[in-house]
Amino acid sequence: MDYRELAELLFPDITKTPDDYEKIYPPRGLPQGARVTRMAPSPTGFIHLGNLYGAMADERIAHSTGGVCFLRIEDTDDKREVEGAVPVLIDTLSYFGINFDEGAVSDPPKGEYGPYYQSMRGDIYKACVKRLVEKGMAYPCFLTEDEIAEIRKGQEARKETPGIYGSYSKYRDASLEEVKAHLSAGEIPVMRFRSEGDPSKYFTVTDGIRGKLSMPQNTQDVVILKQTGLPTYHFAHVVDDHFMRTTHVVRGEEWLPSLPIHVQLFDAMGWEYPVFCHNTVLMKVDEETGQKRKLSKRKDPELGLSYYKQLGYFPEAVREYLMTILNSDYEEWRAANPDSDYGLFAFSPEKMSNSGTMFDLSKLNDVSKDVLARKTAEEIYDFCLGWAEEYRPGKAADMKARKDFYLSIFSIDRGGEKPRKDLVYAEQIMKFISYFFDDEFVKEDDYPAECAGDLEKILSGYIAGYDPADDNSAWFAKVRSLASGLGYAEKPKDYKKAPEQYKGHVGHVSSVIRAAVTGRTSSPDLWTIQQIMGPDMVKKRIERAIDEL
Ligand code: GLU
């Protein structure tokens, strides 16, 4: 068989060769040790936490070594593609602070190694397939779906490995005439790789996360070019990661079983492998069963990144949490370096988990509380305003009209040695501060039982003596004396010593006031809250509480 003639017959319009592309996409000339990574999502319209987890690894691996991290869109599968998915994807990633140096991040894309959309790289793939055909390493296959199903049925019945390989590959050694006859009958072939793999032979690679891996060689004649003329993932990623000069391929562990195919394709093209870094799936403890399981698109809204954006999580908090699950010693580093930029942490793929990474929303919330406790009131205001503009326009208008009011709310217990840690994400923050707004006020908590018989006396006594000019200690002295006048201990410890002598203590009495003013029995410092509310609102709340008794 004259493979050159076959190649020409199949790809008459392809004039460039892989050697030409070597020149068009030369090695990047980065300093020694600089790593090139990429995120390569398919535009399916669903961007999830696992994508961000991988993207952060890509970003860290590249940027901690002075390398390049780029974005490539893997849009060769029309069936899975969702219109408008790419801009959403780019926006979402940039919201979470993933900044690519290159690729499909802008319109037009940025960089010298494009196109960065696989659908626009058809000629490059074809030039590579043509080269394989010329070397007798790829061939056109005209098997119909029915024929393939038939082959599979026979293989199943005989308990053989399913697939198109060896003698099952009817067109492996078809003659030029036979190929010509199919083509002139209007049949469109797929292109298959001709595998010379031996299942009893093993190959070895060193995975960046998992270390040394040894796997049997691939024997399947996999499809490399589909009938559409576009490549399969297997072939596309090999070609792209070669010509885009990727040094580290971070991807999901679901690709591990096809590694033998990829290694074989790199070998066939005569190219060096990148360092494969197969990461793990994100797992959680199922609320119902208590068992560990994979995060699921159907069951777990927290898998989608839109969840965090809609609720108004600070991107920095999500990133900070992901860092803790990305590298095992990150938390320890953070404890020792509370104020350092996370970029200073020595990130390494070897420190990534290789068996199911546990994702825990409540841990994320704790991390978020820590992150937000370090923010200024102005930063909280700015972020919440941005969120409200998108999700609560009415609230945004009020925030803009009364910026100082909001700033004083966000300033409560902030900036000191021990800032409060009760803000988690924008929606929760808005609920948390809702008692500052009459139209949102809800009486959430009951009054303490100790004061059941004295509610009216406490509230009317309090409002009679309330003077907004009192400082915090003068104010509290009045609460104490109100309490003792009604038979409550002035100090909790007095009550603890001799509970039979009192109805309760000053804490119970102030809880009544707190619940009347804020609707809650626990809140930040009540005096401060009242100073921000102003005397009218305080009075109205107490009067309303008396009316509702
Ligand atoms: N498009 C593939 C995916 O979304 C990319 C895998 C890779 O990073 O190579 O799973």
XYZ file of C-alpha atoms and ligand atoms in Angstrom:
559
model
C 0.000 0.000 0.000
C 1.235 3.433 -0.886
C 0.440 5.334 2.284
C 1.458 8.648 0.749
C -1.103 8.257 -1.954
C -3.736 7.328 0.613
C -2.877 10.417 2.662
C -3.151 12.624 -0.402
C -6.443 11.024 -1.356
C -7.885 11.669 2.065
C -6.478 15.140 2.714
C -5.886 16.777 -0.650
C -6.343 20.279 0.727
C -3.984 19.939 3.624
C -0.727 21.460 2.517
C 0.989 22.257 5.803
C 2.824 19.540 7.682
C 3.494 19.071 11.383
C 6.992 20.393 10.666
C 5.473 23.657 9.465
C 3.478 23.879 12.681
C 6.633 23.244 14.699
C 7.925 26.483 13.239
C 4.664 28.383 13.682
C 4.490 27.334 17.349
C 8.091 27.263 18.499
C 9.089 26.313 22.049
C 8.156 29.158 24.335
C 11.608 30.177 25.420
C 10.610 30.448 29.074
C 13.219 30.286 31.833
C 14.244 26.863 33.089
C 11.605 25.391 35.402
C 8.761 27.622 34.182
C 5.646 25.544 33.674
C 2.936 25.919 31.093
C -0.547 24.782 32.054
C -3.954 25.107 30.570
C -7.565 24.817 31.475
C -9.435 23.066 28.705
C -13.150 23.054 29.416
C -15.899 21.940 27.098
C -18.575 24.605 26.767
C -21.395 22.523 28.205
C -22.927 25.395 30.120
C -22.194 23.895 33.506
C -19.121 25.122 35.236
C -18.496 23.483 38.544
C -16.332 23.475 41.575
C -14.180 20.690 40.136
C -13.350 22.965 37.192
C -12.315 25.724 39.550
C -10.344 23.293 41.680
C -8.404 22.199 38.586
C -8.063 25.755 37.273
C -6.545 26.864 40.558
C -4.011 24.078 40.356
C -3.208 25.140 36.782
C -2.899 28.751 37.798
C -0.676 28.032 40.795
C 1.567 25.565 38.982
C 2.165 28.092 36.208
C 2.412 31.279 38.170
C 4.487 29.949 41.032
C 7.144 29.014 38.464
C 7.008 32.124 36.281
C 5.198 30.172 33.586
C 2.045 30.593 31.544
C -1.522 29.478 32.179
C -3.901 29.592 29.247
C -7.516 28.827 28.425
C -8.469 26.539 25.584
C -12.061 25.805 24.653
C -12.687 22.178 23.752
C -15.672 22.624 21.478
C -15.389 19.646 19.181
C -18.538 17.982 20.441
C -21.520 19.830 18.989
C -23.953 17.685 20.923
C -22.713 18.875 24.282
C -22.176 22.480 23.369
C -24.490 25.086 24.850
C -24.825 28.447 23.188
C -23.461 31.356 25.149
C -21.571 29.020 27.483
C -18.140 30.455 26.737
C -18.691 34.038 27.946
C -20.361 32.695 31.097
C -17.425 30.396 31.630
C -14.903 33.186 31.208
C -16.866 35.561 33.458
C -17.269 32.962 36.124
C -13.600 32.057 36.161
C -12.534 35.657 36.246
C -15.030 36.286 39.072
C -13.117 33.677 41.049
C -9.862 35.381 40.253
C -8.532 32.880 37.748
C -6.533 35.073 35.462
C -5.222 33.446 32.362
C -2.215 34.878 30.618
C -3.306 33.672 27.261
C -6.019 31.988 25.264
C -9.747 32.261 24.788
C -10.050 34.795 27.578
C -10.930 37.741 25.423
C -12.386 38.462 22.050
C -10.202 38.227 20.018
C -8.228 35.667 22.014
C -4.814 36.579 23.273
C -1.553 34.813 22.444
C 0.656 33.345 19.759
C -0.303 29.701 20.166
C -3.912 29.863 18.942
C -6.507 29.392 17.709
C -7.620 28.599 21.255
C -10.953 27.127 20.174
C -10.521 23.552 19.014
C -13.270 23.970 16.435
C -10.969 26.429 14.646
C -7.951 24.148 14.582
C -9.248 21.659 12.036
C -6.338 21.999 9.615
C -3.753 21.471 12.329
C -5.348 18.197 13.403
C -5.737 17.084 9.825
C -2.101 17.817 9.069
C -1.156 15.551 11.967
C -3.549 12.794 10.946
C -2.238 13.063 7.408
C 1.270 12.523 8.733
C 0.118 9.416 10.610
C -1.584 8.084 7.471
C 1.616 8.653 5.493
C 3.472 6.585 8.065
C 0.860 3.829 8.004
C -0.180 4.644 11.540
C -3.733 5.801 10.833
C -6.381 4.728 8.380
C -9.907 5.536 7.240
C -12.625 3.323 8.649
C -16.017 2.930 7.017
C -17.657 0.699 9.599
C -21.282 1.623 10.140
C -22.834 1.878 13.593
C -24.726 -1.338 12.938
C -21.567 -3.160 11.980
C -19.846 -1.931 15.115
C -22.804 -3.065 17.234
C -22.646 -6.447 15.566
C -18.922 -6.806 16.287
C -19.527 -5.855 19.909
C -22.302 -8.431 20.273
C -19.995 -11.186 19.059
C -17.216 -10.043 21.368
C -19.568 -10.011 24.324
C -20.801 -13.495 23.515
C -17.208 -14.754 23.345
C -16.227 -12.724 26.423
C -13.575 -10.862 24.505
C -12.376 -7.314 25.005
C -14.860 -5.098 23.179
C -13.753 -2.606 20.584
C -12.203 -2.157 17.182
C -8.750 -3.642 17.175
C -6.642 -6.249 15.412
C -8.697 -8.528 13.216
C -11.922 -6.740 14.175
C -10.760 -3.763 12.274
C -12.058 -4.525 8.836
C -10.502 -1.455 7.199
C -7.101 -1.585 8.845
C -5.547 -3.037 5.772
C -8.033 -2.038 3.122
C -6.478 -1.470 -0.266
C -6.351 1.903 -1.926
C -8.965 0.730 -4.432
C -11.300 -0.329 -1.673
C -10.944 3.066 0.041
C -11.511 4.839 -3.239
C -14.657 2.805 -3.884
C -16.131 3.737 -0.476
C -15.250 7.353 -0.964
C -16.764 7.562 -4.392
C -19.927 5.971 -3.022
C -20.143 9.089 -0.869
C -19.231 7.394 2.397
C -17.474 9.524 4.946
C -14.936 7.638 7.038
C -13.702 8.241 10.539
C -9.936 8.090 10.947
C -8.597 5.448 13.303
C -5.194 5.105 14.857
C -3.502 1.811 13.995
C -2.475 0.469 17.362
C 0.519 -1.825 17.573
C 0.044 -2.046 21.337
C 0.643 -5.327 23.119
C -1.624 -5.900 26.137
C 1.042 -7.928 27.871
C 3.464 -5.009 27.736
C 3.433 -2.184 30.216
C 4.555 1.402 29.926
C 5.510 3.703 32.766
C 4.998 7.415 33.261
C 5.417 9.648 36.275
C 2.195 11.424 37.130
C 2.704 14.830 38.725
C 0.265 13.982 41.500
C 0.275 10.203 41.699
C 3.907 9.466 41.048
C 4.999 6.462 39.007
C 2.215 4.771 37.050
C 2.522 1.549 35.167
C -0.233 0.549 32.756
C -0.734 -1.950 29.917
C -0.336 -0.629 26.402
C -3.408 0.357 24.421
C -4.567 -2.092 21.788
C -7.621 -0.300 20.461
C -7.689 1.392 17.099
C -9.274 4.487 18.567
C -11.030 7.085 16.443
C -8.860 10.154 16.150
C -10.855 12.133 13.605
C -14.633 11.989 13.559
C -16.852 12.110 10.478
C -17.295 15.809 11.113
C -13.601 16.250 10.404
C -13.046 17.257 14.012
C -10.813 15.256 16.311
C -11.772 13.232 19.350
C -10.565 14.463 22.730
C -7.753 11.890 22.673
C -6.149 13.251 19.572
C -7.057 16.912 19.992
C -5.441 17.232 23.369
C -2.264 15.524 22.181
C -1.917 17.871 19.236
C -2.899 20.966 21.187
C -0.811 20.332 24.245
C 2.148 19.685 21.998
C 1.818 22.758 19.809
C 0.705 24.981 22.651
C 3.779 23.785 24.508
C 1.934 22.676 27.620
C 4.314 21.218 30.172
C 1.739 20.058 32.763
C -1.687 18.637 31.952
C -3.866 18.865 35.049
C -7.100 17.018 34.435
C -9.727 14.861 36.106
C -8.997 11.287 37.066
C -11.687 10.152 34.640
C -8.988 10.498 31.959
C -6.611 8.107 33.666
C -7.981 4.978 31.916
C -7.315 6.575 28.506
C -3.757 7.542 29.361
C -2.407 4.513 27.400
C -4.048 5.919 24.275
C -2.577 9.367 24.822
C 0.902 8.125 25.494
C 0.735 6.024 22.358
C -0.421 8.995 20.285
C 2.384 11.192 21.606
C 4.837 8.428 20.718
C 3.359 8.012 17.256
C 3.770 11.728 16.587
C 7.313 11.566 17.949
C 6.581 14.110 20.662
C 7.562 14.315 24.310
C 4.789 13.812 26.882
C 3.746 16.625 29.141
C 3.640 15.794 32.847
C 0.170 14.392 33.402
C -1.392 15.402 36.697
C -4.577 13.430 37.282
C -6.488 14.985 40.115
C -9.395 13.527 42.038
C -13.118 14.007 42.106
C -14.675 16.118 44.820
C -16.551 14.102 47.410
C -18.865 14.986 50.244
C -20.554 13.264 53.141
C -24.132 12.625 52.107
C -26.515 14.367 54.518
C -28.928 11.454 54.520
C -26.743 8.383 54.510
C -23.649 9.772 56.230
C -21.614 8.018 53.525
C -18.946 9.599 51.358
C -19.962 10.068 47.752
C -19.077 12.125 44.676
C -20.589 15.587 44.483
C -23.476 15.267 42.071
C -24.866 17.812 39.643
C -28.382 16.567 40.323
C -28.267 16.420 44.097
C -25.809 19.114 45.140
C -26.442 22.693 44.078
C -23.134 23.597 45.716
C -21.314 21.808 42.905
C -22.161 24.572 40.410
C -20.101 27.732 40.612
C -23.193 29.832 39.992
C -24.305 28.792 43.500
C -21.485 30.775 45.086
C -21.937 33.741 42.822
C -25.674 33.958 43.409
C -25.316 33.716 47.169
C -22.532 36.278 47.054
C -19.593 34.340 48.417
C -16.446 36.397 48.309
C -14.394 34.763 45.537
C -11.390 35.069 47.756
C -13.097 32.933 50.404
C -13.902 30.199 47.900
C -10.325 30.270 46.625
C -8.942 30.222 50.121
C -11.011 27.166 50.967
C -10.065 25.412 47.736
C -6.409 26.006 48.571
C -6.940 24.114 51.818
C -8.185 21.082 49.917
C -5.717 21.462 47.059
C -2.537 21.224 49.055
C -2.369 19.274 52.273
C -0.180 21.732 54.201
C -1.916 24.927 53.161
C -3.917 25.335 56.373
C -0.805 25.032 58.452
C 0.912 27.640 56.287
C -2.072 29.966 56.542
C -2.115 29.700 60.338
C 1.510 30.770 60.392
C 1.009 33.485 57.754
C -2.461 34.898 58.340
C -1.954 38.041 56.305
C 0.166 36.774 53.436
C -1.046 36.554 49.862
C -1.885 32.933 49.025
C 0.435 33.245 46.066
C 3.383 33.060 48.446
C 2.492 29.541 49.515
C 4.736 26.907 47.948
C 2.165 25.103 45.800
C 3.029 21.740 44.411
C 1.083 19.095 42.474
C 2.783 16.409 44.559
C 0.900 17.723 47.567
C -2.474 17.237 45.850
C -4.699 14.399 46.920
C -4.850 11.299 44.784
C -7.893 9.700 46.322
C -11.168 11.611 46.572
C -10.926 15.149 47.873
C -13.466 15.898 50.584
C -15.510 19.017 50.069
C -17.257 20.405 53.120
C -19.555 23.397 52.791
C -19.514 24.177 56.495
C -15.719 24.269 56.423
C -15.929 26.647 53.472
C -18.239 28.827 55.543
C -15.768 28.843 58.429
C -12.948 29.815 56.095
C -15.164 32.532 54.668
C -15.820 33.920 58.154
C -12.091 34.192 58.733
C -11.531 35.847 55.379
C -14.338 38.350 55.922
C -13.184 39.146 59.439
C -10.003 40.551 57.898
C -11.877 42.840 55.500
C -12.572 46.505 56.141
C -16.140 47.787 56.357
C -15.563 49.548 53.065
C -14.523 46.294 51.389
C -17.587 44.491 52.710
C -19.757 47.382 51.542
C -18.238 47.445 48.056
C -18.573 43.722 47.586
C -22.136 43.543 48.884
C -23.105 46.489 46.723
C -21.735 44.758 43.620
C -23.703 41.644 44.536
C -26.877 43.592 45.285
C -26.660 45.443 41.987
C -26.952 42.120 40.266
C -29.327 40.262 42.546
C -31.164 42.876 44.685
C -31.438 46.140 42.777
C -33.729 47.701 45.399
C -31.208 47.002 48.120
C -28.407 48.354 45.960
C -30.229 51.658 45.538
C -30.648 51.968 49.313
C -27.013 51.062 49.878
C -25.931 53.811 47.559
C -28.293 56.372 49.063
C -27.208 55.616 52.646
C -23.631 54.503 52.338
C -22.594 55.833 55.754
C -25.382 53.980 57.474
C -24.261 50.699 55.907
C -20.640 51.436 56.619
C -21.372 51.909 60.292
C -23.266 48.603 60.338
C -20.362 46.797 58.683
C -17.946 48.502 61.089
C -19.444 46.874 64.173
C -16.687 44.943 65.947
C -14.404 45.178 62.948
C -10.775 46.126 62.809
C -9.859 45.254 66.406
C -7.725 42.438 67.777
C -10.619 40.021 67.759
C -12.980 40.910 64.928
C -16.381 39.218 64.910
C -16.642 36.248 62.639
C -20.254 36.186 61.684
C -20.339 37.340 58.100
C -20.179 34.561 55.510
C -21.602 35.645 52.141
C -23.634 38.568 50.795
C -27.067 37.009 51.070
C -26.344 35.837 54.607
C -24.899 39.258 55.454
C -28.088 40.966 54.293
C -30.130 38.640 56.481
C -27.720 39.090 59.334
C -28.153 42.868 59.323
C -31.867 42.824 58.428
C -32.951 44.133 61.855
C -31.588 47.534 60.906
C -34.457 47.865 58.462
C -38.057 48.212 59.600
C -39.452 46.474 56.556
C -37.237 43.449 57.132
C -37.505 43.236 60.900
C -38.689 39.848 62.163
C -39.014 38.770 65.771
C -36.950 35.607 65.495
C -36.260 34.661 69.110
C -38.436 34.336 72.190
C -37.797 36.295 75.339
C -35.907 34.405 78.038
C -38.216 32.416 80.276
C -36.658 33.972 83.398
C -38.283 37.288 82.518
C -41.716 35.966 81.507
C -43.557 37.846 84.240
C -41.718 41.143 83.798
C -41.607 41.807 80.081
C -43.712 44.902 80.084
C -41.977 46.341 83.145
C -38.554 45.737 81.627
C -39.415 47.253 78.265
C -41.262 50.296 79.537
C -38.717 50.876 82.306
C -35.986 50.652 79.728
C -37.492 53.078 77.270
C -38.298 55.554 80.023
C -34.644 55.735 80.974
C -33.161 55.385 77.486
C -30.927 58.287 76.541
C -28.975 58.013 73.290
C -26.409 60.390 74.757
C -25.343 57.753 77.318
C -22.056 56.109 76.566
C -21.814 52.333 76.603
C -21.068 52.050 80.317
C -23.630 54.619 81.437
C -26.165 52.792 79.289
C -25.330 49.444 80.785
C -25.355 50.832 84.322
C -28.984 51.769 83.706
C -29.779 48.269 82.487
C -28.173 46.862 85.618
C -30.176 49.066 87.885
C -33.375 48.286 85.985
C -32.583 44.606 86.450
C -31.844 44.824 90.165
C -34.929 46.963 90.778
C -37.033 44.115 89.368
C -35.336 41.374 91.360
C -32.616 40.230 88.940
C -28.953 39.906 89.907
C -26.755 42.723 88.621
C -24.089 40.217 87.711
C -24.460 36.700 86.291
C -21.988 35.340 88.856
C -24.131 36.610 91.765
C -27.049 34.741 90.270
C -24.992 31.590 89.814
C -23.960 31.685 93.468
C -27.450 32.116 94.822
C -30.071 31.459 92.145
C -32.830 31.188 94.713
C -32.435 34.864 95.605
C -33.131 36.201 92.107
C -35.521 35.803 89.202
C -32.537 35.778 86.839
C -29.684 38.143 86.070
C -28.893 41.239 84.082
C -28.082 39.128 81.008
C -31.679 37.876 80.913
C -32.990 41.402 81.211
C -30.731 42.708 78.477
C -31.770 39.758 76.311
C -35.335 40.993 76.546
C -34.207 44.409 75.348
C -32.038 42.891 72.642
C -34.849 40.700 71.376
C -37.210 43.674 71.296
C -34.733 45.874 69.422
C -33.185 43.334 67.052
C -35.643 40.440 67.109
C -32.815 38.184 68.300
C -31.379 37.184 71.658
C -27.859 37.211 70.286
C -26.349 40.034 68.285
C -23.286 42.219 68.249
C -22.984 44.886 70.949
C -26.460 46.273 71.591
C -25.394 49.771 72.575
C -23.517 50.128 69.280
C -26.486 48.791 67.336
C -28.756 51.350 68.954
C -26.362 54.187 68.236
C -26.469 53.248 64.570
C -30.244 52.788 64.534
C -30.884 56.145 66.163
C -33.331 56.840 69.010
C -36.460 56.870 66.847
C -35.989 53.381 65.570
C -35.070 52.113 69.049
C -38.217 53.628 70.554
C -40.413 52.295 67.784
C -39.035 48.797 68.269
C -39.628 48.838 72.031
C -43.110 50.256 71.623
C -43.939 47.653 69.035
C -42.643 44.927 71.332
C -44.834 46.211 74.182
C -47.855 46.284 71.869
C -47.209 42.714 70.794
C -46.927 41.330 74.315
N -12.372 19.015 27.732
C -11.909 18.091 28.717
C -12.875 18.098 29.878
O -13.619 19.053 30.010
C -10.551 18.522 29.177
C -9.752 17.568 29.913
C -8.328 18.098 29.974
O -8.111 19.016 30.764
O -7.498 17.613 29.219
O -12.905 17.171 30.644
